[in-house]
Coordinates of C-alpha atoms in Angstrom, one line a residue:
Chain A
X1057 CA 13.2 3.5 -18.2
X1058 CA 10.8 4.3 -15.1
X1059 CA 9.4 7.7 -14.3
X1060 CA 10.8 10.0 -11.4
X1061 CA 7.8 9.3 -9.4
X1062 CA 8.1 5.6 -9.8
X1063 CA 11.6 5.7 -8.7
X1064 CA 10.6 7.8 -5.8
X1065 CA 8.0 5.3 -4.6
X1066 CA 10.6 2.7 -5.2
X1067 CA 12.8 4.5 -2.9
X1068 CA 10.3 4.6 -0.1
X1069 CA 9.9 0.8 -0.3
X1070 CA 13.8 0.4 0.0
X1071 CA 13.7 2.4 3.1
X1072 CA 11.6 -0.1 5.0
X1073 CA 14.5 -2.7 5.0
X1074 CA 18.0 -3.0 6.4
X1075 CA 20.5 -1.0 4.2
X1076 CA 22.0 -4.2 3.1
X1077 CA 18.7 -6.0 2.1
X1078 CA 17.4 -3.7 -0.7
X1079 CA 16.1 -7.0 -2.5
X1080 CA 13.2 -7.0 -0.1
X1081 CA 11.8 -4.3 -2.2
X1082 CA 11.7 -6.4 -5.2
X1083 CA 7.9 -6.9 -5.0
X1084 CA 6.8 -3.6 -4.5
X1085 CA 9.3 -2.4 -7.0
X1086 CA 8.0 -4.6 -9.7
X1087 CA 4.4 -3.7 -8.8
X1088 CA 5.2 -0.2 -8.9
X1089 CA 6.8 -0.7 -12.4
X1090 CA 3.8 -2.8 -13.7
X1091 CA 1.5 0.1 -12.7
X1092 CA 3.4 2.4 -14.9
X1093 CA 4.1 0.1 -17.8
X1094 CA 0.6 -2.1 -17.8
X1095 CA 2.7 -5.0 -17.7
X1096 CA 6.3 -6.6 -17.1
X1097 CA 8.5 -6.8 -20.2
X1098 CA 11.8 -8.2 -19.6
X1099 CA 13.8 -5.1 -20.1
X1100 CA 11.8 -3.4 -17.1
X1101 CA 12.2 -6.3 -14.9
X1102 CA 16.1 -6.2 -15.6
X1103 CA 16.1 -2.4 -14.9
X1104 CA 14.4 -3.3 -11.5
X1105 CA 16.8 -5.8 -10.8
X1106 CA 19.6 -3.6 -11.3
X1107 CA 18.0 -0.8 -9.3
X1108 CA 18.1 -3.2 -6.4
X1109 CA 21.3 -4.4 -7.0
X1110 CA 20.3 -8.0 -7.6
X1111 CA 20.6 -10.6 -10.5
X1112 CA 17.9 -10.2 -13.3
X1113 CA 17.2 -13.8 -13.1
X1114 CA 16.4 -13.5 -9.2
X1115 CA 13.9 -10.6 -10.1
X1116 CA 12.6 -12.6 -13.0
X1117 CA 12.1 -15.6 -10.4
X1118 CA 10.0 -13.1 -8.5
X1119 CA 7.9 -11.7 -11.6
X1120 CA 6.9 -15.2 -12.8
X1121 CA 6.5 -17.0 -9.2
X1122 CA 3.6 -14.6 -8.3
X1123 CA 0.6 -14.5 -10.3
X1124 CA -0.4 -10.8 -10.2
X1125 CA 2.6 -9.8 -12.1
X1126 CA 1.7 -9.9 -15.8
X1127 CA 4.6 -11.2 -18.0
X1128 CA 2.6 -10.5 -21.2
X1129 CA 0.5 -7.2 -22.3
X1130 CA -3.0 -7.0 -20.9
X1131 CA -5.8 -4.8 -21.8
X1132 CA -6.3 -1.5 -20.2
X1133 CA -8.4 -3.0 -17.6
X1134 CA -7.6 -6.4 -16.2
X1135 CA -10.7 -8.2 -14.5
X1136 CA -10.2 -11.2 -12.2
X1137 CA -12.9 -12.9 -10.9
X1138 CA -12.5 -15.6 -8.0
X1139 CA -14.3 -19.1 -8.8
X1140 CA -12.8 -20.9 -5.9
X1141 CA -15.2 -23.1 -4.0
X1142 CA -16.6 -20.6 -1.4
X1143 CA -17.4 -17.9 -4.0
X1144 CA -18.6 -20.6 -6.4
X1145 CA -21.3 -21.3 -3.6
X1146 CA -22.6 -17.8 -3.9
X1147 CA -22.4 -17.3 -7.7
X1148 CA -18.6 -16.7 -8.7
X1149 CA -18.9 -19.1 -11.6
X1150 CA -22.1 -17.4 -12.6
X1151 CA -20.6 -13.8 -12.5
X1152 CA -17.4 -15.1 -14.6
X1153 CA -20.0 -16.5 -17.2
X1154 CA -21.7 -13.4 -17.2
X1155 CA -18.6 -11.2 -17.7
X1156 CA -17.4 -13.5 -20.6
X1157 CA -20.8 -13.2 -22.0
X1158 CA -20.9 -9.3 -22.1
X1159 CA -17.2 -9.1 -23.1
X1160 CA -17.4 -11.7 -25.7
X1161 CA -14.1 -13.4 -24.3
X1162 CA -13.0 -16.3 -22.4
X1163 CA -10.5 -16.5 -19.6
X1164 CA -6.8 -15.3 -20.3
X1165 CA -8.4 -13.3 -23.3
X1166 CA -8.5 -9.6 -24.2
X1167 CA -11.4 -7.9 -26.1
X1168 CA -10.1 -6.9 -29.6
X1169 CA -10.4 -3.1 -28.6
X1170 CA -7.8 -3.7 -26.0
X1171 CA -9.8 -2.7 -23.2
X1172 CA -10.5 -5.7 -21.2
X1173 CA -8.6 -8.8 -20.2
X1174 CA -10.4 -11.5 -18.1
X1175 CA -8.8 -13.9 -15.5
X1176 CA -9.8 -16.4 -13.2
X1177 CA -8.4 -15.7 -9.8
X1178 CA -7.9 -18.0 -6.7
X1179 CA -8.8 -16.9 -3.4
X1180 CA -8.7 -13.1 -2.9
X1181 CA -9.5 -13.7 1.0
X1182 CA -13.0 -11.8 0.5
X1183 CA -15.3 -15.0 0.4
X1184 CA -17.9 -13.4 2.5
X1185 CA -18.3 -10.7 -0.3
X1186 CA -18.8 -13.4 -3.1
X1187 CA -19.1 -12.8 -6.0
X1188 CA -15.8 -10.9 -5.9
X1189 CA -13.8 -9.0 -8.9
X1190 CA -10.5 -7.5 -8.8
X1191 CA -10.2 -4.7 -11.1
X1192 CA -6.5 -4.0 -12.3
X1193 CA -5.0 -6.0 -9.5
X1194 CA -5.8 -3.5 -6.8
X1195 CA -9.5 -2.4 -6.4
X1196 CA -11.7 -4.9 -5.0
X1197 CA -15.7 -5.3 -6.1
X1198 CA -17.8 -7.1 -3.6
X1199 CA -21.2 -8.7 -3.8
X1200 CA -21.2 -8.5 -7.9
X1201 CA -24.7 -8.7 -9.2
X1202 CA -25.3 -8.7 -13.0
X1203 CA -26.4 -4.9 -12.3
X1204 CA -23.3 -4.0 -10.3
X1205 CA -21.1 -5.8 -13.3
X1206 CA -22.8 -3.8 -15.8
X1207 CA -22.1 -0.5 -13.7
X1208 CA -18.4 -1.2 -13.5
X1209 CA -18.0 -2.4 -17.0
X1210 CA -19.5 1.0 -18.0
X1211 CA -17.5 3.0 -15.7
X1212 CA -14.4 1.2 -16.9
X1213 CA -15.4 1.8 -20.5
X1214 CA -14.4 5.5 -20.1
X1215 CA -11.3 5.4 -18.3
Chain B
X1183 CA -19.7 -8.2 10.1
X1184 CA -20.5 -8.3 13.5
X1185 CA -19.6 -5.6 16.1
X1186 CA -19.5 -7.8 19.1
X1187 CA -16.7 -9.9 20.9
X1188 CA -13.4 -8.1 21.5
X1189 CA -11.4 -7.3 18.4
X1190 CA -14.5 -6.5 16.3
X1191 CA -16.2 -4.7 19.6
X1192 CA -17.3 -1.1 18.6
X1193 CA -15.7 -1.1 15.0
X1194 CA -18.0 0.7 12.5
X1195 CA -17.0 -0.7 9.2
X1196 CA -14.8 2.0 7.2
X1197 CA -15.7 4.8 9.7
X1198 CA -13.9 4.0 12.9
X1199 CA -10.9 2.6 12.0
X1200 CA -8.5 5.3 12.6
X1201 CA -6.2 6.3 15.9
X1202 CA -8.7 8.6 17.2
X1203 CA -11.4 6.0 17.4
X1204 CA -9.2 3.2 18.4
X1205 CA -8.3 5.0 21.6
X1206 CA -11.8 6.1 22.3
X1207 CA -12.6 2.3 22.4
X1208 CA -9.9 2.0 25.1
X1209 CA -7.0 1.3 22.4
X1210 CA -3.1 1.5 23.4
X1211 CA -4.0 1.5 27.1
X1212 CA -2.5 -2.1 27.1
X1213 CA 0.7 -0.4 25.5
X1214 CA 0.7 2.2 27.9
X1215 CA 0.5 0.1 30.8
X1216 CA 3.3 -2.4 29.6
X1217 CA 5.7 0.6 29.3
X1218 CA 4.5 3.0 32.5
X1219 CA 4.6 0.0 34.5
X1220 CA 7.7 -1.8 33.2
X1221 CA 6.2 -5.3 33.1
X1222 CA 8.8 -7.5 32.6
X1223 CA 8.7 -9.6 29.5
X1224 CA 8.5 -12.9 31.3
X1225 CA 5.2 -11.7 33.1
X1226 CA 3.8 -10.7 29.5
X1227 CA 4.5 -14.3 28.1
X1228 CA 3.3 -16.0 31.4
X1229 CA -0.2 -13.9 30.8
X1230 CA -0.1 -15.3 27.4
X1231 CA 0.3 -18.6 28.4
X1232 CA -2.4 -18.5 31.1
X1233 CA -4.7 -17.0 28.6
X1234 CA -4.4 -20.3 26.6
X1235 CA -4.4 -18.1 23.3
X1236 CA -3.7 -20.5 20.4
X1237 CA -2.4 -19.4 16.7
X1238 CA -5.2 -18.2 14.8
X1239 CA -3.7 -18.7 11.7
X1240 CA -4.4 -22.4 11.6
X1241 CA -2.1 -24.4 13.5
X1242 CA -3.2 -23.4 16.8
X1243 CA -0.1 -23.5 18.5
X1244 CA 0.2 -21.8 21.8
X1245 CA 1.2 -18.4 21.3
X1246 CA 3.0 -17.9 24.7
X1247 CA 5.2 -21.1 24.1
X1248 CA 6.2 -19.6 20.8
X1249 CA 7.2 -16.5 22.1
X1250 CA 9.2 -18.0 25.0
X1251 CA 11.5 -19.9 22.0
X1252 CA 12.8 -16.4 21.1
X1253 CA 16.3 -16.2 22.6
X1254 CA 15.8 -12.8 24.1
X1255 CA 19.6 -12.4 25.0
X1256 CA 20.6 -12.8 21.3
X1257 CA 22.8 -9.9 20.9
X1258 CA 22.0 -9.2 17.2
X1259 CA 19.0 -8.2 15.4
X1260 CA 15.6 -10.1 16.0
X1261 CA 12.4 -9.7 13.9
X1262 CA 8.8 -10.0 14.3
X1263 CA 6.4 -10.8 11.2
X1264 CA 2.7 -10.8 11.3
X1265 CA 1.0 -13.2 8.7
X1266 CA -2.0 -11.6 6.8
X1267 CA -1.6 -13.5 3.7
X1268 CA -4.9 -14.6 4.1
X1269 CA -5.4 -17.0 0.8
X1270 CA -6.8 -20.2 2.4
X1271 CA -10.2 -20.6 0.7
X1272 CA -13.0 -19.6 3.2
X1273 CA -10.8 -17.4 5.3
X1274 CA -11.5 -13.5 5.1
X1275 CA -11.3 -12.5 8.8
X1276 CA -7.7 -10.7 8.9
X1277 CA -8.9 -8.6 6.0
X1278 CA -11.8 -7.1 8.4
X1279 CA -9.4 -6.9 11.3
X1280 CA -6.9 -4.8 9.2
X1281 CA -9.3 -2.5 7.6
X1282 CA -11.5 -2.0 10.6
X1283 CA -9.4 -2.4 13.5
X1284 CA -5.6 -1.8 12.3
X1285 CA -4.4 -0.4 15.4
X1286 CA -5.1 -3.2 17.6
X1287 CA -2.7 -5.0 15.3
X1288 CA -0.1 -2.5 15.5
X1289 CA -0.4 -2.5 19.4
X1290 CA -0.4 -6.3 19.6
X1291 CA 2.9 -6.3 17.5
X1292 CA 4.5 -3.5 19.5
X1293 CA 3.6 -5.5 22.7
X1294 CA 5.2 -8.8 21.3
X1295 CA 8.4 -6.7 20.0
X1296 CA 8.7 -5.7 23.7
X1297 CA 8.2 -8.8 25.0
X1298 CA 10.6 -10.7 22.6
X1299 CA 13.2 -7.7 22.3
X1300 CA 12.4 -7.5 18.5
X1301 CA 13.7 -4.2 16.8
X1302 CA 11.7 -4.3 13.7
X1303 CA 8.7 -6.1 12.3
X1304 CA 6.7 -6.7 9.1
X1305 CA 3.0 -7.0 8.4
X1306 CA 2.8 -9.3 5.3
X1307 CA -0.3 -8.7 3.9
X1308 CA -2.2 -10.5 1.0
X1309 CA -1.5 -8.9 -2.2
X1310 CA -5.3 -9.2 -3.4
X1311 CA -6.4 -7.0 -0.8
X1312 CA -4.0 -4.2 -1.9
X1313 CA -6.7 -1.5 -0.3
X1314 CA -6.2 -2.8 2.9
X1315 CA -2.5 -2.6 2.7
X1316 CA -2.8 0.9 1.8
X1317 CA -5.2 1.3 5.1
X1318 CA -2.6 -0.3 7.2
X1319 CA 0.1 1.8 6.1
X1320 CA -1.9 4.8 7.0
X1321 CA -2.8 3.7 10.4
X1322 CA 1.1 2.8 10.9
X1323 CA 1.7 6.5 10.1
X1324 CA -0.9 7.7 12.7
X1325 CA 0.9 5.4 15.2
X1326 CA 4.3 6.9 14.4
X1327 CA 3.0 10.4 14.4
X1328 CA 1.7 9.7 17.8
X1329 CA 4.8 8.4 19.2
X1330 CA 3.3 5.0 19.7
X1331 CA 5.9 3.2 17.2
X1332 CA 9.3 4.0 16.3
X1333 CA 12.1 5.3 18.2
X1334 CA 11.8 5.8 22.1
X1335 CA 8.0 4.6 22.2
X1336 CA 6.0 6.9 24.5
X1337 CA 9.2 8.6 25.7
X1338 CA 10.7 5.2 27.0
X1339 CA 14.0 3.7 25.7
X1340 CA 12.0 0.9 23.9
X1341 CA 12.0 1.1 20.0
X1342 CA 10.4 -0.6 17.5
X1343 CA 10.0 -0.1 14.0
X1344 CA 6.9 -1.8 11.9
X1345 CA 6.4 -1.9 7.9
X1346 CA 4.0 -3.2 5.7
X1347 CA 4.9 -5.7 3.2
X1348 CA 2.6 -7.0 0.4
X1349 CA 2.2 -10.3 -1.3
X1350 CA 1.2 -10.4 -4.9
X1351 CA -0.8 -13.6 -5.4
X1352 CA 0.7 -16.7 -4.1
X1353 CA -1.2 -18.8 -1.4
X1354 CA 2.2 -20.6 -0.3
X1355 CA 3.6 -17.3 1.3
X1356 CA 1.0 -18.0 4.0
X1357 CA 3.5 -20.9 5.0
X1358 CA 5.9 -19.0 7.6
X1359 CA 9.3 -19.7 6.0
X1360 CA 7.9 -19.2 2.5
X1361 CA 6.6 -15.7 4.0
X1362 CA 10.2 -14.9 5.1
X1363 CA 11.6 -15.8 1.7
X1364 CA 9.0 -13.5 0.1
X1365 CA 9.9 -10.6 2.7
X1366 CA 13.4 -11.2 1.5
X1367 CA 12.5 -10.7 -2.2
X1368 CA 12.6 -14.0 -3.4
X1369 CA 10.0 -16.3 -4.8
X1370 CA 8.0 -17.8 -1.6
X1371 CA 9.5 -21.6 -1.3
X1372 CA 9.2 -22.8 2.1
X1373 CA 12.4 -23.5 4.1
X1374 CA 13.1 -27.0 5.6
X1375 CA 12.8 -27.1 9.3
X1376 CA 14.7 -27.0 11.4
X1377 CA 16.3 -24.5 11.8
X1378 CA 12.9 -23.0 13.1
X1379 CA 12.4 -19.4 12.6
X1380 CA 13.1 -18.7 16.4
X1381 CA 16.7 -19.4 15.8
X1382 CA 17.0 -19.0 12.0
X1383 CA 14.5 -16.8 10.4
X1384 CA 14.1 -13.4 8.6
X1385 CA 17.8 -12.4 7.0
X1386 CA 18.8 -15.4 9.1
X1387 CA 18.2 -13.9 12.5
X1388 CA 15.9 -15.2 15.0
X1389 CA 12.0 -14.3 14.2
X1390 CA 8.8 -14.9 15.3
X1391 CA 5.7 -15.1 13.2
X1392 CA 2.1 -15.0 14.2
X1393 CA -1.3 -14.7 12.7
X1394 CA -2.9 -11.3 12.4
X1395 CA -5.7 -12.1 14.8
X1396 CA -3.3 -13.6 17.2
X1397 CA -1.8 -10.4 17.2
X1398 CA -5.1 -8.4 17.6
X1399 CA -5.9 -10.5 20.8
X1400 CA -2.7 -9.4 22.7
X1401 CA -3.7 -6.0 23.8
X1402 CA -7.0 -7.5 25.3
X1403 CA -5.2 -10.1 27.2
X1404 CA -2.8 -7.5 28.7
X1405 CA -5.9 -5.6 29.6
X1406 CA -8.3 -8.1 31.2
X1407 CA -5.4 -10.6 32.2
X1408 CA -4.8 -14.0 30.8
X1409 CA -7.3 -15.9 33.1
X1410 CA -10.4 -13.7 32.3
X1411 CA -9.3 -14.4 28.7
X1412 CA -9.4 -18.1 29.0
X1413 CA -12.8 -18.0 30.9
X1414 CA -14.2 -16.3 27.9
X1415 CA -13.8 -19.5 26.0
X1416 CA -13.2 -23.2 27.9
X1417 CA -10.4 -24.7 28.8
X1418 CA -7.2 -25.3 26.6
X1419 CA -9.4 -22.9 23.9
X1420 CA -9.2 -19.5 25.6
X1421 CA -10.8 -16.3 24.4
X1422 CA -13.1 -15.3 21.2
X1423 CA -12.4 -16.1 17.8
X1424 CA -13.3 -14.6 14.6
X1425 CA -15.6 -17.2 12.4
X1426 CA -15.5 -16.4 8.7
X1427 CA -18.5 -17.9 7.4
X1428 CA -19.2 -18.3 3.8
X1429 CA -21.5 -20.5 1.3
X1430 CA -25.1 -21.1 1.5
X1431 CA -25.8 -19.1 4.2
X1432 CA -28.2 -16.0 4.6
X1433 CA -25.5 -13.5 5.9
X1434 CA -22.1 -14.6 4.9
X1435 CA -19.4 -12.4 7.1
X1436 CA -17.3 -12.8 10.2
X1437 CA -18.6 -13.5 13.3
X1438 CA -16.8 -13.1 16.8
X1439 CA -17.9 -15.5 19.4
X1440 CA -16.6 -17.3 22.3
X1441 CA -14.5 -20.3 21.8
X1442 CA -16.8 -23.1 22.5
X1443 CA -19.9 -21.8 20.9
X1444 CA -22.2 -24.5 19.2
X1445 CA -22.0 -24.5 15.7
X1446 CA -25.8 -24.3 15.4
X1447 CA -25.8 -21.0 17.4
X1448 CA -23.1 -19.7 14.5
X1449 CA -25.0 -20.8 11.9
X1450 CA -28.2 -18.8 13.1
X1451 CA -25.9 -15.8 13.6
X1452 CA -25.0 -15.8 10.0
X1453 CA -28.8 -16.0 9.0
X1454 CA -29.2 -19.7 8.6
X1455 CA -29.4 -21.8 5.4
X1456 CA -30.3 -20.1 2.4
X1457 CA -33.7 -20.7 1.1
X1458 CA -34.3 -23.1 4.1
X1459 CA -32.4 -25.6 2.4
X1460 CA -30.9 -28.4 3.9
X1461 CA -27.4 -28.7 5.5
X1462 CA -25.5 -31.2 3.6
X1463 CA -21.5 -30.5 4.9
X1464 CA -19.4 -28.1 6.4
X1465 CA -15.4 -27.4 5.9
X1466 CA -14.9 -26.1 9.4
X1467 CA -11.6 -24.6 9.3
X1468 CA -10.7 -23.3 5.9
X1469 CA -10.3 -25.5 2.4
X1470 CA -7.6 -27.5 3.9
X1471 CA -9.9 -28.9 6.7
X1472 CA -11.4 -32.4 6.3
X1473 CA -14.9 -31.7 5.5
X1474 CA -17.7 -32.8 8.0
X1475 CA -21.2 -34.1 7.2
X1476 CA -23.8 -31.5 8.3
X1477 CA -25.4 -34.0 10.8
X1478 CA -21.9 -34.5 12.8
X1479 CA -21.5 -30.7 12.5
X1480 CA -24.6 -29.5 13.8
X1481 CA -23.5 -31.6 17.4
X1482 CA -20.2 -29.7 16.9
X1483 CA -18.9 -26.7 19.2
X1484 CA -16.6 -24.4 17.4
X1485 CA -13.2 -24.7 19.4
X1486 CA -10.1 -27.0 18.6
X1487 CA -11.0 -29.7 20.6
X1488 CA -14.6 -30.5 19.4
X1489 CA -13.7 -30.2 15.8
X1490 CA -10.7 -32.2 16.2
X1491 CA -13.1 -35.0 17.7
X1492 CA -15.4 -34.7 14.6
X1493 CA -12.4 -35.6 12.4
X1494 CA -11.5 -32.2 11.3
X1495 CA -9.6 -29.1 12.5
X1496 CA -10.7 -25.6 13.5
X1497 CA -7.8 -24.3 11.2
X1498 CA -8.3 -20.5 10.6
X1499 CA -11.9 -20.7 11.6
X1500 CA -13.2 -20.2 8.0
X1501 CA -16.5 -22.0 8.0
X1502 CA -17.9 -23.1 4.3
X1503 CA -21.4 -23.9 4.4
X1504 CA -22.7 -26.4 1.6
X1505 CA -26.4 -27.4 1.4
X1506 CA -28.0 -30.2 -0.5
X1507 CA -27.6 -28.8 -4.2
X1508 CA -23.9 -29.0 -4.0
X1509 CA -22.4 -31.8 -6.1
X1510 CA -19.3 -33.0 -3.7
X1511 CA -17.4 -34.3 -6.5
X1512 CA -17.6 -30.7 -8.1
X1513 CA -16.6 -29.1 -5.0
X1514 CA -13.5 -31.2 -4.2
X1515 CA -12.7 -30.7 -8.0
X1516 CA -12.6 -26.9 -7.5
X1517 CA -10.3 -27.3 -4.4
X1518 CA -8.1 -29.9 -5.8
X1519 CA -7.6 -27.5 -8.7
X1520 CA -6.4 -24.8 -6.4
X1521 CA -4.0 -26.8 -4.7
X1522 CA -2.6 -27.8 -8.0
X1523 CA -2.4 -24.3 -9.2
X1524 CA -0.6 -23.2 -5.9
X1525 CA 1.9 -25.8 -5.4
X1526 CA 5.0 -24.2 -5.5
X1527 CA 6.8 -26.9 -7.2
X1528 CA 9.7 -27.5 -4.8
X1529 CA 8.8 -31.0 -3.9
X1530 CA 8.1 -33.7 -6.3
X1531 CA 5.2 -35.3 -4.3
X1532 CA 3.3 -32.1 -3.9
X1533 CA 4.1 -30.5 -7.3
X1534 CA 3.1 -34.0 -9.2
X1535 CA 0.6 -35.4 -7.0
X1536 CA -1.7 -32.4 -6.7
X1537 CA -1.8 -32.4 -10.5
X1538 CA -2.6 -36.3 -10.2
X1539 CA -5.2 -35.2 -7.7
X1540 CA -7.1 -32.6 -9.8
X1541 CA -6.8 -34.9 -13.1
X1542 CA -8.4 -37.7 -11.5
X1543 CA -11.3 -35.8 -9.5
X1544 CA -11.7 -33.8 -13.0
X1545 CA -12.1 -37.0 -14.8
X1546 CA -14.6 -38.5 -12.3
X1547 CA -16.7 -35.3 -12.4
X1548 CA -16.7 -35.3 -16.1
X1549 CA -17.9 -38.8 -16.6
X1550 CA -14.7 -40.6 -17.5
X1551 CA -13.8 -41.9 -13.9
X1552 CA -12.5 -45.6 -13.7
X1553 CA -13.6 -48.2 -11.2
X1554 CA -10.5 -47.9 -9.0
X1555 CA -10.1 -44.2 -9.3
X1556 CA -11.0 -43.8 -5.5
X1557 CA -8.4 -46.4 -4.2
X1558 CA -6.1 -44.4 -6.7
X1559 CA -7.0 -41.2 -4.9
X1560 CA -6.3 -42.7 -1.5
X1561 CA -2.9 -44.0 -2.7
X1562 CA -1.9 -40.8 -4.3
X1563 CA -2.5 -38.7 -1.1
X1564 CA -0.8 -41.5 0.7
X1565 CA 2.3 -40.9 -1.2
X1566 CA 2.2 -37.1 -0.5
X1567 CA 1.4 -36.7 2.8
X1568 CA 4.5 -36.6 5.4
X1569 CA 7.0 -36.4 2.1
X1570 CA 7.1 -32.9 1.6
X1571 CA 8.7 -29.8 3.0
X1572 CA 5.6 -27.9 4.1
X1573 CA 2.0 -28.7 5.0
X1574 CA 0.7 -27.8 1.5
X1575 CA 0.8 -31.4 0.4
X1576 CA -1.3 -32.3 3.6
X1577 CA -3.4 -29.5 2.7
X1578 CA -4.1 -30.8 -0.7
X1579 CA -4.6 -34.4 0.4
X1580 CA -6.9 -33.9 3.3
X1581 CA -9.9 -32.7 1.3
X1582 CA -9.6 -35.4 -0.9
X1583 CA -9.3 -38.1 1.8
X1584 CA -12.5 -36.7 3.6
X1585 CA -14.6 -36.1 0.7
X1586 CA -14.1 -39.6 -0.2
X1587 CA -14.6 -41.1 3.0
X1588 CA -17.8 -39.1 3.8
X1589 CA -19.1 -39.0 0.5
X1590 CA -17.7 -41.8 -1.2
X1591 CA -21.1 -43.1 -2.6
X1592 CA -21.4 -39.6 -4.4
X1593 CA -18.1 -40.5 -6.2
X1594 CA -19.0 -44.0 -7.1
X1595 CA -22.7 -42.8 -8.4
X1596 CA -20.3 -40.6 -10.7
X1597 CA -18.0 -43.2 -11.9
X1598 CA -21.0 -45.8 -12.7
X1599 CA -23.6 -43.5 -13.9
X1600 CA -21.0 -40.8 -15.6
X1601 CA -23.2 -37.9 -14.1
X1602 CA -23.9 -36.2 -11.1
X1603 CA -26.1 -37.6 -8.4
X1604 CA -27.4 -34.0 -7.4
X1605 CA -29.4 -33.0 -11.1
X1606 CA -27.5 -30.5 -12.8
X1607 CA -30.4 -27.8 -12.8
X1608 CA -30.5 -28.2 -8.8
X1609 CA -26.9 -27.4 -8.9
X1610 CA -27.4 -24.7 -10.9
X1611 CA -30.0 -23.1 -8.9
X1612 CA -27.9 -23.5 -5.8
X1613 CA -24.9 -21.8 -7.1
X1614 CA -26.5 -18.6 -8.7
X1615 CA -25.4 -15.2 -7.9
X1616 CA -26.3 -14.5 -4.1
X1617 CA -28.1 -11.3 -4.0
X1618 CA -28.0 -9.7 -0.5
X1619 CA -31.4 -9.0 0.9

């Protein structure tokens, strides 16, 4: 179900916790699985659960509780933009509007070519850098002017 | 980011975060002192009490007192947790501490583990700052390789294992018991207290949870002594503190200043008001703290007591600055949506109440407000506060109550005239993408 490399990464996470507490690695394991698969289909969640020796429903509870897990397919690049108040005061909403216009999609939609999905995010803890984007959950982009958004979209286009 | 103060002194953005640079700044001297002089745990806790260090995550609980609750003689496993799940709108200080000076957190946690007899610790890092999580892991590897972490630290019989654990998008995990549930690999729903974590924490064992900045302050207290740290600030408000300044200022960012620094001075450090516009309101301690009108704020100093006197909370030290182009109804609408979205759903008053708050503020903002809506908002907040397991319900209610209290006429204007008091084109201009000079 998962590559050898992913399993090795999960094993490294398991080693952080007491031997009888493998379930503690659930969040990392689901993250690692999502990076490999692009999103988390039910059978992947079930596989992670059995790998960690926890009930499938418990792993599903984790996957559905934390909002960076994608339980439905997303585009090749997921862009999350923070529109919370501190960001909105420095252009977060305008940056989101610009992204919508450039990509021709609304929040929670994917471009027809499957390249981009746009999400509205909650506080990322980087309000001083507003506007802020998160690319594919793990890469944060600060001080997003329209020019920088153009640049990032162009870079992602080829990836 | 300012390079002054204690925690941020000498840091150099992404360049000087590593072990070598930290040691050159005097890093790990506090841990070396503790271990080589075999300082008794009680002495460390007494220094912390003398320093008047209070929890930097928002609650402001005295750190030394918290540490003294740990049953040192308890024979089984004891745990230490660092709360770096920084998701309170306006707060972004722990991110800078972890990426620019991660070793100060590691050193602080190691001293804490020594003082409380913990054998293992976890730093719970906000999922959205995944690159910072990776940097912290790299710093842990450096510390382990140098014998500063792990088995027999610095050749002594003291051992402490420390690991990083990441969140993945849930504000509620900043609540300490939700954070413990999350480390256990569960959804992050807060536990009922008591029992408190000091008796029943991670995996049911005694656990102490402190904020990132709190741990980062510890080495400085050990080195300079509790009293000297206290004297940097003012009575009952010891030390320096990082303030995250966001919103309508010219230089948003983190500024580490002495507790008790006038707000006006902090505002000046952050470059003053953007475009020279007039200050309207400030949320002084993260989005959960009651909003304070600008003129009242200008007379405050940045410490627990002064902000409390102004009817708000110093909280996490997240200062959200709003100028005259801000529609207060729209501002509250966005915050209320956040709490509605982030309620974990466990307690009915919060799960349902945050939805009510958002929908009512939303309809006022959109010209559909009713005459008795402000009474309704007050009634809903009254039914949430004090009736939930954790503080998220209160956190969702306090903004609503304070916005209505201080800017009620703006809400009434919306309800009567079905539009904003601040013209839309003014709001539009004031919320433009900020291009740093």
